[in-house]
Amino acid sequence: MTRSLFLKMLVLTFLGFVVGCGSSNPDFFYVNQGQQAQPVSTLGSIQLNQVLLRSVPMSVTDQRFRGFDVTGVVRYGPVSFPKSPTIVLANVPTNVVRLQIDYLDDGVLVGTGSLTVEVRPNETTVIESPNFVDIAPANPTPSPSPTVTVTPTPTVTPTPTPTVTPTPNPTVTPTPTPTVTPTPTPTVTPTPTPTVTTTPTPSPNDDVQGQGIVNSSTLEVSTASFLGQGVDEGVKGADIAPDRKIVLGGKISNTTFPGVIPTELTLGQPASGGAIFRLSGDGRTVVSVTLLGSDVTDLAVHPTSGEILVATPEAVVLLNATADAIVWSAGSGGSRVDIGSDGTLAYVNGNSTVILSSNRTQTETLQEGVDYSATDVTDVCVEPTTMRVVVSGWEQRDDNTGNVRQWQSPWLKAYSYNGAAAWTAYDFSNSQADAESRGSDSRMNVVSRGEDGQIYAAGQSSGGESVFQRLPQDISTNAGLVGNDTYTIPSNLGGPNITFYGRFSPVNGTLQAGQIVLTRLMNGSGNTIVPRAIAADGSGRVFLAGSANASLANRDNLIINGQNIGGYSGQDGFILVASSDLSTRELWTSFTTGGRMTGLALAVDSEKVVFAGQGRQNAAQTTSPFVTVEPIQSSFSNDTNDRMGFFAVFKAP
């Protein structure tokens, strides 16, 4: 071997070793380009070793994690775990470059931390002692900078040159050699502030327009549009995909849009108007349309993969993220669906709830009640932190003794993934309701998991003497609901259906905060309002949608995009936004300008709010029945037998 060849080999060996080793800078990594090719993967794991948990307040009960890509878009989470010395985040996309950690005290944000990470396929990134910043105004005290290492899985075995065995000091930045000069980017060492706000960099057509909520009666939307018109048409499901696109589903016959060729996935059923729409993030452009063989009654999008779980009366279908291929389907049909961040699926079929593991190989079917006609399972949500499914519903209970004889009893029930009962809220008997004079017929209509990891549910009661005014596990104790005006304190009622909504612990179903909402006639009498959708953002702010009779607060002065929407015209499709403690009504408005509407779906993230529903024209009107702003469909039907879909998008508060 010549001396020249020997030197070249020595240099190549040294470079191969340096490229294959991790930097002692915890926020910067090198990539081993010389490893043997492995199967392609876009997922890795993050393990947090929190030996400095003593620096975190004892009051912290949970930690919430979100992963962002280089543009600031959430690509992982939010997922929450009970505070623990070691937490493993599985199936983290490799395009996650920053991890944000929120520290929660029973659901309330008390601290935060942020750090740069590199997630490698099939490997585990280890974070030692992540930083903590108290969000209280006084002297934020971050813990020492975390040390991050990458631990390969058994399938990836880097082989460093045996003659070179450096021992890097994790707290000392090594001096690079003349031939290797890694240059960390300016964002290598993030400096979290006491209040962390992530603002994704918008991509074309994804920048939500308008101010959003101006005050409790004034709203600026990015878009408000009809979508479909015909017999029983409407938008019945809505969600936001990881790429920030909006996903809508329902019975929608209008599928002709410029440059869009619909995909047909009819599952052997004749096309009947069932459709999935994917829209740009601002809601102003149709990206794709997928035709299904039946009416879409609900949908849910996986928060990281973007797969879309769809309910129809004939089948429950899991579509890929672009809604042009079927990943899985079940022929039993369903009315409501949800999918957890861990991939667990759940759907309602009649008076049963079906739970499927993430690989769809294990199934649990939960039957509610013994008399199908007396039991109604209304909704379901997956709660991956506690590995549970929460179901809402009500049951007609007849008892010929006492004063409460024929009575509708509401309930929330949580089950472990294996079908074991975990907790129950409400579900009281006739005799219990009779003893406490709580005989108003009541139903639990909807349930969801908020972006803050808590459980949110909403129902209705016929009058004010309902079990909702008592603790869900103790009917003899007042619930202490939040009431701050005549629209949140039930009085002067003659039996209209009024709304209850609340935040519940996913651990044991206890009520954390709750409120009654009702409308008022001009004479001050209480009137009907029925909830059909509920959601919550990462701070616990609550969003409620449904239908309301006369009238919302300040109904004659509601403004959307600078225009007064006019007086009450028959039935308002409403959206209500309440502060996390429920003490402030941040928004209460309608999208009805002369027609009749019901809000049926909500989707919320840190960037935007999506409202969707169904309505019709009033008989004596020929002008637009709903608000429209930059609509993708401006046409509507004046036939009062027709139903029209509707959706609106506005900037998140």
XYZ file of C-alpha atoms in Angstrom:
653
model
C 0.000 0.000 0.000
C 1.419 3.373 -0.957
C 1.762 6.157 1.620
C -0.683 8.360 -0.372
C -3.354 5.672 -0.441
C -2.833 4.981 3.264
C -3.342 8.681 4.139
C -6.499 8.877 2.044
C -7.964 5.858 3.814
C -7.043 7.262 7.203
C -8.781 10.578 6.445
C -11.891 8.793 5.159
C -11.987 6.627 8.276
C -11.714 9.685 10.526
C -14.426 11.567 8.630
C -16.724 8.567 8.728
C -16.325 8.396 12.492
C -16.941 12.108 13.047
C -20.061 12.094 10.879
C -21.378 9.064 12.753
C -20.943 10.543 16.242
C -23.361 12.833 18.077
C -22.249 16.307 19.023
C -21.984 17.125 22.707
C -24.148 20.159 21.979
C -27.540 18.773 23.100
C -29.417 20.661 20.388
C -27.400 19.640 17.334
C -26.859 16.248 15.747
C -24.854 14.681 12.942
C -26.298 12.081 10.626
C -24.420 8.883 9.928
C -24.306 8.685 6.134
C -22.327 5.447 6.074
C -24.770 3.058 7.732
C -26.219 0.182 5.843
C -29.558 1.070 4.211
C -32.527 0.406 6.495
C -36.245 0.187 5.701
C -37.640 3.681 5.125
C -39.440 5.143 8.148
C -40.665 8.604 9.046
C -41.252 7.944 12.749
C -39.036 7.846 15.798
C -39.395 8.198 19.546
C -38.491 10.724 22.234
C -37.676 9.667 25.785
C -37.668 12.281 28.552
C -35.600 11.518 31.653
C -36.679 14.107 34.187
C -34.252 13.722 37.069
C -34.805 17.405 37.883
C -38.554 17.040 38.440
C -37.905 18.578 41.850
C -37.507 21.909 40.039
C -41.093 21.598 38.803
C -43.831 22.726 41.233
C -45.384 19.899 43.216
C -48.794 21.045 41.998
C -48.019 19.956 38.421
C -50.059 16.836 37.665
C -49.606 16.394 33.919
C -47.323 17.329 31.041
C -48.587 18.072 27.530
C -46.334 17.664 24.501
C -46.452 19.156 21.019
C -43.930 18.758 18.216
C -43.423 21.443 15.561
C -41.738 21.318 12.157
C -39.376 23.979 10.798
C -42.309 26.171 9.709
C -43.952 26.071 13.138
C -46.744 23.662 12.161
C -47.800 21.123 14.798
C -46.770 17.671 13.530
C -47.114 15.713 16.785
C -49.692 15.960 19.552
C -50.911 17.521 21.628
C -50.650 14.467 23.878
C -50.680 14.519 27.677
C -49.155 12.221 30.297
C -49.212 12.224 34.097
C -45.998 13.757 35.492
C -43.355 11.034 35.683
C -39.554 10.728 35.887
C -39.571 8.982 32.498
C -41.990 9.581 29.630
C -41.715 8.036 26.160
C -43.326 9.744 23.188
C -43.847 7.132 20.480
C -44.445 7.559 16.743
C -43.039 11.064 16.536
C -42.622 12.235 12.905
C -39.034 12.863 11.855
C -39.905 16.343 10.616
C -40.427 17.463 14.223
C -37.585 19.843 15.100
C -38.951 21.518 18.230
C -40.708 20.001 21.237
C -42.899 22.158 23.457
C -43.757 20.914 26.942
C -46.670 22.375 28.895
C -46.842 21.776 32.644
C -50.438 21.475 33.881
C -51.908 21.759 37.359
C -55.144 19.774 37.052
C -55.611 21.080 33.513
C -54.417 24.650 34.203
C -51.203 25.759 32.446
C -48.602 26.769 35.068
C -45.323 26.356 33.209
C -43.771 25.609 29.855
C -40.541 24.549 28.189
C -39.218 24.357 24.637
C -36.215 22.734 23.048
C -34.820 21.800 19.674
C -34.750 18.069 18.858
C -33.843 15.780 16.014
C -36.008 12.711 15.541
C -34.406 9.916 13.534
C -36.290 7.021 11.928
C -36.528 3.971 14.211
C -34.387 5.627 16.894
C -35.040 7.108 20.313
C -33.982 10.663 21.075
C -33.242 10.952 24.803
C -33.808 14.282 26.554
C -32.242 14.743 29.963
C -33.970 17.173 32.351
C -36.075 19.327 29.990
C -36.286 22.980 30.899
C -39.143 24.482 32.912
C -40.287 28.106 32.939
C -42.883 29.287 35.441
C -45.489 31.325 33.565
C -46.260 33.419 36.635
C -45.126 37.053 36.225
C -42.441 36.817 38.895
C -38.911 35.829 37.871
C -39.141 32.908 35.449
C -36.542 30.337 36.458
C -35.580 27.906 33.727
C -33.974 24.687 34.808
C -30.543 23.751 33.409
C -30.381 23.226 29.645
C -31.408 19.700 28.729
C -28.971 17.148 27.441
C -30.232 15.305 24.386
C -28.801 12.075 23.037
C -29.980 9.627 20.411
C -30.313 5.956 21.293
C -30.682 3.709 18.233
C -33.187 0.882 18.315
C -31.866 -2.702 18.029
C -32.439 -2.595 14.251
C -29.946 0.220 13.754
C -26.376 -0.581 14.815
C -23.822 2.121 13.954
C -20.277 0.730 13.881
C -17.670 3.386 14.756
C -14.046 2.805 13.795
C -12.664 0.575 16.595
C -9.416 2.525 16.868
C -11.162 5.803 17.807
C -13.171 5.930 21.040
C -13.837 9.514 22.116
C -15.636 10.240 25.352
C -17.483 13.543 24.865
C -18.273 15.633 27.890
C -22.029 16.363 27.722
C -21.558 19.832 29.198
C -18.554 20.935 27.095
C -18.735 21.913 23.446
C -15.810 20.241 21.651
C -13.519 22.268 19.429
C -14.156 21.162 15.844
C -11.231 19.912 13.800
C -10.027 21.939 10.800
C -11.783 19.534 8.452
C -15.140 19.346 10.282
C -16.880 22.558 11.316
C -20.500 21.999 12.334
C -22.388 25.269 12.505
C -25.546 25.130 14.619
C -28.404 27.255 13.386
C -29.452 30.317 15.390
C -32.395 28.348 16.795
C -30.223 25.676 18.410
C -30.734 27.076 21.910
C -34.323 28.296 22.252
C -35.058 30.767 25.016
C -38.602 30.133 26.235
C -40.485 33.173 27.438
C -43.002 33.170 30.299
C -45.814 32.984 27.740
C -45.117 30.810 24.707
C -47.197 31.454 21.594
C -46.556 29.400 18.472
C -47.471 31.139 15.217
C -47.140 28.773 12.235
C -45.657 30.251 9.095
C -48.558 30.281 6.642
C -48.289 28.526 3.310
C -50.261 29.675 0.232
C -54.047 29.757 0.848
C -53.543 28.648 4.462
C -53.459 32.032 6.170
C -56.758 32.474 7.978
C -58.127 35.906 7.164
C -59.917 38.351 9.442
C -59.467 39.263 13.077
C -61.653 36.475 14.446
C -63.439 37.357 17.679
C -63.632 41.130 18.138
C -66.024 41.073 21.100
C -68.892 38.921 22.338
C -71.210 40.170 19.567
C -68.736 40.874 16.741
C -66.859 38.378 14.574
C -64.643 38.537 11.495
C -64.485 35.288 9.521
C -62.093 34.101 6.841
C -64.918 32.431 4.963
C -68.582 31.536 5.388
C -70.184 29.454 2.674
C -73.016 27.218 1.566
C -71.987 23.656 0.707
C -74.634 21.492 -0.923
C -78.368 21.998 -1.358
C -81.079 19.389 -1.711
C -83.011 16.813 0.326
C -81.524 16.534 3.831
C -78.141 17.885 2.740
C -75.753 19.339 5.274
C -72.231 19.389 6.689
C -72.234 17.025 9.664
C -68.555 16.453 10.430
C -65.514 18.728 10.598
C -61.886 18.457 11.653
C -58.479 20.029 11.007
C -55.700 17.910 9.494
C -52.025 17.992 10.581
C -51.179 19.926 7.390
C -53.766 22.542 8.507
C -56.233 21.681 5.779
C -59.909 21.606 6.737
C -61.812 18.324 6.361
C -65.618 18.425 6.056
C -68.106 15.609 5.566
C -71.821 15.220 5.070
C -74.465 14.773 2.437
C -73.325 17.215 -0.258
C -74.430 16.921 -3.875
C -72.500 19.903 -5.236
C -69.085 18.435 -6.059
C -68.153 20.519 -9.093
C -65.313 22.915 -8.422
C -62.600 24.298 -10.728
C -59.671 21.917 -11.195
C -61.091 19.248 -8.858
C -61.907 15.758 -10.110
C -63.827 13.830 -7.406
C -62.544 10.449 -6.238
C -65.221 7.748 -5.967
C -65.008 5.316 -3.036
C -68.597 4.097 -2.836
C -67.991 0.703 -1.117
C -70.408 -0.949 -3.498
C -73.217 1.436 -2.586
C -74.899 3.717 -5.121
C -73.697 7.302 -4.816
C -76.181 9.196 -2.649
C -74.472 12.498 -1.918
C -72.118 11.394 0.844
C -68.857 13.308 0.425
C -65.587 14.290 2.074
C -64.217 17.747 1.228
C -60.643 18.832 1.897
C -60.210 22.594 1.862
C -57.266 24.947 2.116
C -56.505 26.198 5.601
C -58.431 29.437 5.069
C -61.476 27.535 3.782
C -61.558 29.411 0.482
C -60.294 26.716 -1.900
C -61.458 23.133 -2.512
C -58.426 20.837 -2.549
C -60.177 17.490 -3.104
C -63.592 15.819 -3.072
C -64.230 12.161 -2.239
C -67.610 10.607 -3.009
C -68.908 7.915 -0.668
C -71.902 5.673 -1.153
C -73.785 6.996 1.849
C -74.399 10.083 3.954
C -71.431 11.044 6.138
C -72.691 11.508 9.709
C -69.373 12.234 11.438
C -65.606 12.203 10.910
C -62.353 12.520 12.843
C -58.768 13.082 11.659
C -55.708 11.441 13.227
C -53.611 14.310 14.669
C -50.298 13.180 13.150
C -50.926 10.742 10.270
C -53.880 12.722 8.899
C -55.925 9.549 8.287
C -59.665 10.266 8.240
C -62.161 8.086 10.109
C -65.638 8.433 8.619
C -69.059 7.301 9.854
C -71.880 6.420 7.447
C -75.058 4.373 8.083
C -73.676 1.514 5.967
C -70.007 1.450 6.963
C -67.270 2.983 9.086
C -64.298 3.777 6.868
C -60.705 4.815 7.541
C -59.311 6.823 4.619
C -55.745 7.869 3.984
C -54.739 11.487 4.592
C -55.603 12.584 1.047
C -58.972 10.774 1.142
C -58.323 8.923 -2.103
C -57.845 5.379 -0.727
C -59.483 3.156 1.880
C -57.151 1.952 4.649
C -59.764 -0.083 6.561
C -63.537 -0.439 6.773
C -66.228 -2.122 8.855
C -69.557 -2.964 7.268
C -71.691 -2.498 10.379
C -72.092 1.269 9.963
C -71.939 3.991 12.589
C -73.295 7.360 13.635
C -70.357 8.918 15.537
C -66.600 8.258 15.426
C -63.309 9.301 16.992
C -59.634 8.404 16.606
C -56.977 8.920 19.269
C -53.414 10.104 18.810
C -52.345 6.521 19.605
C -54.405 5.236 16.659
C -57.232 3.710 18.699
C -60.582 3.882 16.867
C -64.051 4.087 18.387
C -67.476 4.381 16.828
C -71.131 4.275 17.839
C -73.342 1.649 16.226
C -76.925 1.785 17.488
C -76.799 1.462 21.263
C -73.316 -0.069 21.163
C -69.836 1.400 21.149
C -67.077 -0.401 19.268
C -63.423 0.070 20.295
C -60.615 -1.051 17.984
C -56.897 -1.158 18.726
C -54.561 0.918 16.585
C -53.771 -2.077 14.355
C -57.484 -2.978 14.157
C -56.837 -6.528 15.408
C -58.504 -6.265 18.832
C -62.134 -5.274 19.169
C -64.365 -4.551 22.170
C -68.111 -4.001 21.769
C -69.933 -2.283 24.626
C -73.711 -2.674 24.799
C -75.632 0.076 26.609
C -78.958 -0.829 28.218
C -81.109 -3.885 27.727
C -83.927 -2.186 25.819
C -82.683 -0.725 22.546
C -85.679 1.594 22.209
C -85.065 3.071 25.672
C -81.334 3.793 25.299
C -79.601 6.288 23.046
C -75.797 6.365 22.694
C -75.154 9.846 21.314
C -71.382 10.325 20.974
C -67.932 8.916 21.702
C -64.374 10.200 22.167
C -60.991 8.516 22.588
C -58.793 9.615 25.503
C -55.309 8.146 24.856
C -53.586 9.464 27.995
C -55.683 7.286 30.295
C -56.259 4.738 27.479
C -60.017 5.086 27.721
C -63.067 5.726 25.577
C -65.757 8.078 26.889
C -69.351 7.640 25.722
C -72.355 9.948 26.124
C -76.049 9.139 26.056
C -79.319 8.898 27.925
C -81.922 6.323 28.855
C -85.704 6.402 29.221
C -86.425 5.005 32.684
C -89.926 4.116 33.810
C -90.764 3.534 37.454
C -94.329 3.478 38.754
C -93.296 4.456 42.272
C -92.629 7.989 43.492
C -93.095 11.240 41.608
C -90.428 10.681 38.920
C -91.991 7.854 36.922
C -91.182 8.364 33.269
C -87.860 10.097 33.101
C -84.874 10.546 30.760
C -81.617 10.021 32.660
C -78.376 11.375 31.112
C -74.983 9.758 31.477
C -71.288 9.789 30.636
C -69.383 6.514 30.858
C -65.681 5.798 30.506
C -64.269 2.413 29.543
C -60.712 1.151 29.325
C -59.557 0.022 25.910
C -60.217 -3.562 27.018
C -63.862 -2.745 27.725
C -63.627 -2.567 31.524
C -65.783 0.133 33.152
C -63.654 3.010 34.482
C -66.096 5.648 35.735
C -69.645 6.922 35.366
C -71.078 10.439 35.603
C -74.787 11.073 36.343
C -76.740 7.923 35.292
C -79.000 8.342 38.325
C -82.108 6.260 38.988
C -85.696 7.498 39.183
C -85.727 7.154 42.953
C -82.514 9.173 43.297
C -83.910 11.937 41.083
C -87.206 11.836 43.007
C -85.487 12.205 46.371
C -83.692 15.357 45.227
C -86.518 16.813 43.080
C -84.373 16.521 39.942
C -87.073 15.197 37.617
C -86.476 17.300 34.486
C -85.943 15.026 31.476
C -82.258 15.324 30.558
C -79.926 14.011 27.871
C -76.189 14.078 27.274
C -75.825 14.934 23.591
C -72.111 15.221 22.770
C -68.680 14.507 24.224
C -65.151 15.327 23.042
C -61.562 15.465 24.205
C -60.270 19.025 24.350
C -56.892 20.129 23.064
C -55.980 20.488 26.759
C -56.538 16.768 27.359
C -59.731 17.165 29.405
C -63.168 15.727 28.638
C -65.910 18.112 27.523
C -69.580 17.210 27.288
C -72.860 19.019 26.649
C -76.477 18.052 27.086
C -79.974 19.372 27.463
C -82.704 19.357 30.077
C -86.409 20.114 29.865
C -86.534 22.839 32.484
C -84.215 23.785 35.298
C -84.733 20.997 37.843
C -82.144 18.712 36.261
C -79.430 16.431 37.583
C -76.894 18.663 35.823
C -77.146 21.063 38.746
C -75.749 18.378 41.034
C -72.355 16.683 41.153
C -72.151 13.863 38.597
C -71.234 11.288 41.255
C -73.367 12.712 44.105
C -76.887 13.870 43.321
C -77.320 15.274 46.826
C -74.573 17.913 46.402
C -74.913 21.097 44.367
C -72.467 21.276 41.461
C -71.601 24.945 41.938
C -72.187 25.803 38.280
C -70.856 29.096 36.949
C -73.656 31.626 36.508
C -73.022 35.278 35.742
C -76.177 36.659 34.048
C -79.769 35.797 33.141
C -78.531 33.644 30.224
C -76.541 31.353 32.536
C -78.840 31.242 35.594
C -82.038 29.206 34.995
C -85.119 31.094 36.120
C -88.550 32.013 34.784
C -88.769 28.736 32.881
C -91.817 26.975 31.530
C -90.107 23.765 30.491
C -87.991 24.689 27.424
C -84.943 22.613 26.586
C -81.901 24.411 27.972
C -78.222 23.539 27.642
C -75.661 22.265 30.133
C -71.975 21.933 29.305
C -68.960 21.076 31.410
C -65.345 20.026 31.732
C -64.690 16.616 33.289
C -61.567 14.870 34.539
C -60.543 12.030 32.215
C -59.229 10.163 35.266
C -62.410 9.865 37.333
C -65.170 11.836 35.610
C -65.453 14.537 38.272
C -66.869 17.887 37.142
C -64.190 20.590 37.017
C -66.433 23.403 35.774
C -69.931 23.598 34.341
C -72.556 26.050 33.205
C -76.203 26.284 32.139
C -77.024 28.285 28.988
C -80.479 29.410 27.902
C -81.993 32.001 25.583
C -84.579 34.617 26.577
C -87.765 35.886 24.972
C -88.443 39.607 24.928
C -90.637 39.204 28.020
C -87.737 37.620 29.906
C -88.987 34.040 29.836
C -86.399 31.352 29.265
C -86.349 29.661 25.879
C -84.844 26.671 24.064
C -81.215 26.093 23.133
C -79.856 22.643 22.203
C -76.130 21.710 21.923
C -74.911 19.578 19.000
C -71.112 19.986 19.172
C -68.488 20.891 21.769
C -64.719 21.477 21.598
C -61.973 23.127 23.642
C -58.593 24.625 22.813
C -55.276 24.081 24.568
C -56.045 26.644 27.268
C -59.437 25.147 28.117
C -61.474 27.777 26.270
C -64.804 26.130 25.385
C -66.594 26.218 22.013
C -70.251 25.190 21.769
C -72.521 24.905 18.722
C -76.130 23.951 18.106
C -79.541 25.512 17.561
C -81.266 28.263 19.541
C -84.716 29.795 19.625
C -85.338 33.462 20.418
C -83.046 34.871 21.485
C -79.311 35.014 22.016
C -77.975 37.873 24.135
C -77.810 41.134 22.174
C -79.385 39.317 19.208
C -80.333 42.449 17.248
C -76.776 43.794 17.306
C -74.707 40.831 16.106
C -72.031 41.840 13.581
C -70.133 39.545 11.173
C -67.498 41.126 8.937
C -68.873 44.579 9.536
C -72.520 43.761 8.723
C -75.441 43.430 11.114
C -76.923 39.970 10.485
C -80.483 41.155 11.196
C -83.095 40.012 13.676
C -84.121 36.530 14.767
C -85.849 34.620 11.968
C -86.881 31.227 13.302
C -83.928 29.160 14.509
C -80.361 30.315 15.013
C -77.364 28.149 14.205
C -75.135 29.469 16.986
C -71.572 29.314 18.222
C -70.687 30.210 21.811
C -67.130 30.691 23.074
C -66.466 30.803 26.834
C -63.273 31.513 28.760
C -61.571 28.538 30.410
C -63.137 29.337 33.798
C -66.530 29.870 32.092
C -66.857 33.303 33.723
C -66.655 35.254 30.440
C -68.714 34.761 27.294
C -66.166 35.752 24.632
C -68.537 35.207 21.696
C -72.165 34.250 21.174
C -73.390 34.724 17.639
C -75.423 33.176 14.845
C -74.781 32.703 11.138
C -78.511 32.945 10.337
C -79.704 36.002 8.403
C -83.289 35.001 7.692
C -83.277 31.218 7.441
C -83.173 28.409 10.004
C -79.981 26.576 10.963
C -78.478 24.021 13.353
C -74.755 23.919 14.130
C -73.631 20.284 13.929
C -69.822 20.232 14.027
C -66.837 22.119 15.427
C -63.080 21.849 14.994
C -60.516 23.926 16.887
C -56.750 24.233 16.945
C -54.260 26.973 17.805
C -54.776 28.645 14.424
C -58.456 28.462 13.520
C -62.015 27.529 14.397
C -64.295 25.649 11.987
C -68.085 25.676 12.411
C -70.397 23.549 10.245
C -74.074 22.759 10.060
C -77.311 22.406 8.173
C -80.302 24.659 7.528
C -83.029 25.850 5.191
C -84.750 28.917 3.868
C -87.761 30.510 5.527
C -90.961 30.470 3.458
C -91.371 34.211 2.978
C -87.767 35.016 2.090
C -85.794 34.974 -1.151
C -82.545 36.603 0.017
C -79.641 34.589 1.408
C -80.683 32.739 4.584
C -77.123 32.560 5.983
C -74.051 34.777 6.235
C -71.614 34.361 3.339
C -68.038 35.675 3.132
C -65.691 34.586 0.314
C -67.871 31.503 -0.249
C -66.825 28.468 -2.259
C -70.553 28.054 -3.065
C -72.743 31.148 -3.200
C -75.914 29.502 -4.557
C -78.729 28.459 -2.229
C -82.216 27.007 -2.467
C -85.453 28.884 -1.715
C -87.364 25.596 -1.483
C -88.231 25.140 2.203
C -88.177 21.353 1.688
C -84.483 21.510 0.820
C -81.667 21.490 3.334
C -78.367 23.235 2.741
C -74.920 22.640 4.181
C -72.953 25.528 5.671
C -69.523 26.140 7.155
C -67.486 29.077 8.463
C -63.814 29.512 9.366
C -62.310 32.168 11.611
C -59.044 32.868 13.397
C -58.662 31.198 16.779
C -58.673 33.531 19.801
